[in-house]
Amino acid sequence: MWYFLGVFVALASQVTALSPNYIACQLQKPAGLSPLIGCPAGTIYVSATDPTAQFSSVQAAVESLPPYGAATLLIGEGDYHETVNVSRTDPVTMLGQLTWSTAFDPTGNATSRNLAHIWDNKYVITGMDDAQSAVLVVSPNFNGSLIGAGTTGAPYQPYFGNVDFKAYNIDFENRAANYSISQALVTDISYANASFYGCTFASYQDTWYTGKNASTYVVDSIIYGMTDYLFGFGTAWFQNVILANRACGGGITAWKGTNQTDAPGNRYGVYIADSKIIRSPDANATTVTDSQCYLGRPWNDLCTAVYLRTYMDSSVNATGFIPFSTARPVIMNTTYYAEYMSYGPGGNTTARASDHILTDSEATNFTIEGVFLETPQWIDYGYQI
Ligand SMILES: *[C@@H]1O[C@H](CO)[C@@H](O)[C@H](O)[C@H]1NC(C)=O
Ligand SMILES: *[C@@H]1O[C@H](CO)[C@@H](O)[C@H](O)[C@H]1NC(C)=O
Ligand SMILES: *[C@@H]1O[C@H](CO)[C@@H](O)[C@H](O)[C@H]1NC(C)=O
Ligand SMILES: *[C@@H]1O[C@H](CO)[C@@H](O)[C@H](O)[C@H]1NC(C)=O
Ligand SMILES: *[C@@H]1O[C@H](CO)[C@@H](O)[C@H](O)[C@H]1NC(C)=O
Ligand SMILES: *[C@@H]1O[C@H](CO)[C@@H](O)[C@H](O)[C@H]1NC(C)=O
Ligand SMILES: *[C@@H]1O[C@H](CO)[C@@H](O)[C@H](O)[C@H]1NC(C)=O
Ligand SMILES: *[C@@H]1O[C@H](CO)[C@@H](O)[C@H](O)[C@H]1NC(C)=O
Ligand SMILES: *[C@@H]1O[C@H](CO)[C@@H](O)[C@H](O)[C@H]1NC(C)=O
Ligand SMILES: *[C@@H]1O[C@H](CO)[C@@H](O)[C@H](O)[C@H]1NC(C)=O
Ligand SMILES: *[C@@H]1O[C@H](CO)[C@@H](O)[C@H](O)[C@H]1NC(C)=O
Ligand SMILES: *[C@@H]1O[C@H](CO)[C@@H](O)[C@H](O)[C@H]1NC(C)=O
């Protein structure tokens, strides 16, 4: 056993993909070895199937955490049918288990690697707030999680929730339906700072939400959706992600901004860098996507949406961005839509309406430091893509 352990630790230390900090913890161990070998001290093991685990539900593990101190959870291979709700303020890191045979496959991606699947199947019916359909909620309390409607949404809250939530190599899925049944969120991250590494987020309508006063960073991940599937109020940076169009509706993004009176200096918006927009490999074969998907529509007129160095397949319509609806048929000049070095069949910007095609010099404004107005300490810059 000690021989295998030595070999294991030696191999894990050679790894140059994924998270060098956590890969030894995340990889499944040979039978007989503790799954927690290589994990940070105090890591809690959650498994849907392993009776030696401390918890069989992720939410039960979250609720067991003391209010103070950083916490790490190792989520074992398996399906977890539950809503996960993180309201504590201190750091929480969730690590999905991985296995040698797929973790380092150079042709793989988050979907082909991830073994831990957290899913639920709630969708919005009359009387529900969008927040109540989310699979993962990171917010200080119920009022803070509310999304509301209209151009300003739910009222501002004087609270801040988690200062450093991280998830690595986990699938988060809303399985309410295989079409756009109504709002069926995967994430609701409000009044919190959160980052995601090698994860997937799958739904049809409103998959991803970065709420008021929230900052989020997502890397090496796949977001599956159809309608307004990246929406929000806060600041969201998506780096090297795949936006997988399961069908087309609304816009890929639908953002709201806040004026400089309410939030001085803010750069609230959605920023997508070095990414790919494709027809989803799991789109229904009968669904037509060619030229049917739009890069965004403005949820309010202070919306900001910027695509940097992103590949766009033929699902992206040549017009690019569109007005919100027939009731708000004009893209106001307070809306800021921009692209820089888009490429691929949908990346020809000649016929774009109402967006800025950035020059090299203008594009230098759009960096992680530029949009978060600092170098966020809550991002793990060591994750390897
Ligand atoms: C992920 O990788 C698998 C296996 O290579 C491939 O079949 C699938 O199309 C990829 N998914 C996306 C969204 O690119
Ligand atoms: C999440 O937990 C907080 C604190 O316990 C609670 O106020 C809120 O209602 C919960 N939200 C959901 C969606 O379960
Ligand atoms: C949540 O909002 C309701 C009214 O909208 C208010 O009565 C309640 O006190 C708020 N709760 C918290 C914890 O702020
Ligand atoms: C969605 O499709 C999958 C794969 O075909 C199927 O297993 C699942 O039951 C479907 N879900 C719903 C809610 O119909
Ligand atoms: C900023 O927005 C708020 C509503 O959220 C509004 O009351 C205020 O008048 C706006 N200020 C300016 C300068 O537009
Ligand atoms: C955002 O949250 C921080 C930390 O709680 C607070 O200082 C700031 O005023 C909030 N900003 C807005 C616009 O609500
Ligand atoms: C694909 O779409 C067709 C036509 O809407 C529908 O009949 C079929 O059930 C869909 N297939 C899946 C797997 O959802
Ligand atoms: C692209 O979008 C515009 C505006 O909605 C629409 O008129 C046009 O038909 C679309 N192009 C294609 C090729 O479908
Ligand atoms: C924006 O549009 C308004 C009218 O809606 C106009 O008064 C203003 O000059 C425009 N601003 C710029 C910078 O074009
Ligand atoms: C881009 O689209 C325009 C028409 O809008 C067309 O004239 C041009 O040839 C296209 N460029 C490329 C490289 O396909
Ligand atoms: C770039 O940043 C500078 C300084 O913050 C600002 O004045 C300018 O308006 C920004 N330009 C664009 C295109 O956002
Ligand atoms: C959340 O992140 C933003 C952007 O990095 C930062 O300005 C803010 O201070 C952070 N909030 C807390 C409470 O740590």
Coordinates of C-alpha atoms and ligand atoms in Angstrom, one line a residue, residues 121 175-179 204, ligand 4:
N121 CA -35.0 20.1 -11.5
R175 CA -32.6 19.0 -15.4
A176 CA -36.1 20.4 -15.2
A177 CA -36.7 19.8 -19.0
N178 CA -34.9 19.2 -22.2
Y179 CA -36.2 22.5 -23.6
Y204 CA -31.9 26.0 -21.2
Ligands
LIG4 C1 -33.7 14.7 -21.1 O1 -33.1 13.8 -21.9 C2 -32.3 12.8 -21.3 C3 -31.5 12.0 -22.3 O2 -32.3 11.7 -23.4 C4 -33.3 11.9 -20.5 O3 -32.6 10.9 -19.9 C5 -34.1 12.7 -19.5 O4 -35.0 11.9 -18.9 C6 -34.7 13.9 -20.2 N1 -35.3 14.8 -19.2 C7 -36.5 15.2 -19.1 C8 -36.9 16.0 -17.9 O5 -37.4 14.9 -19.9

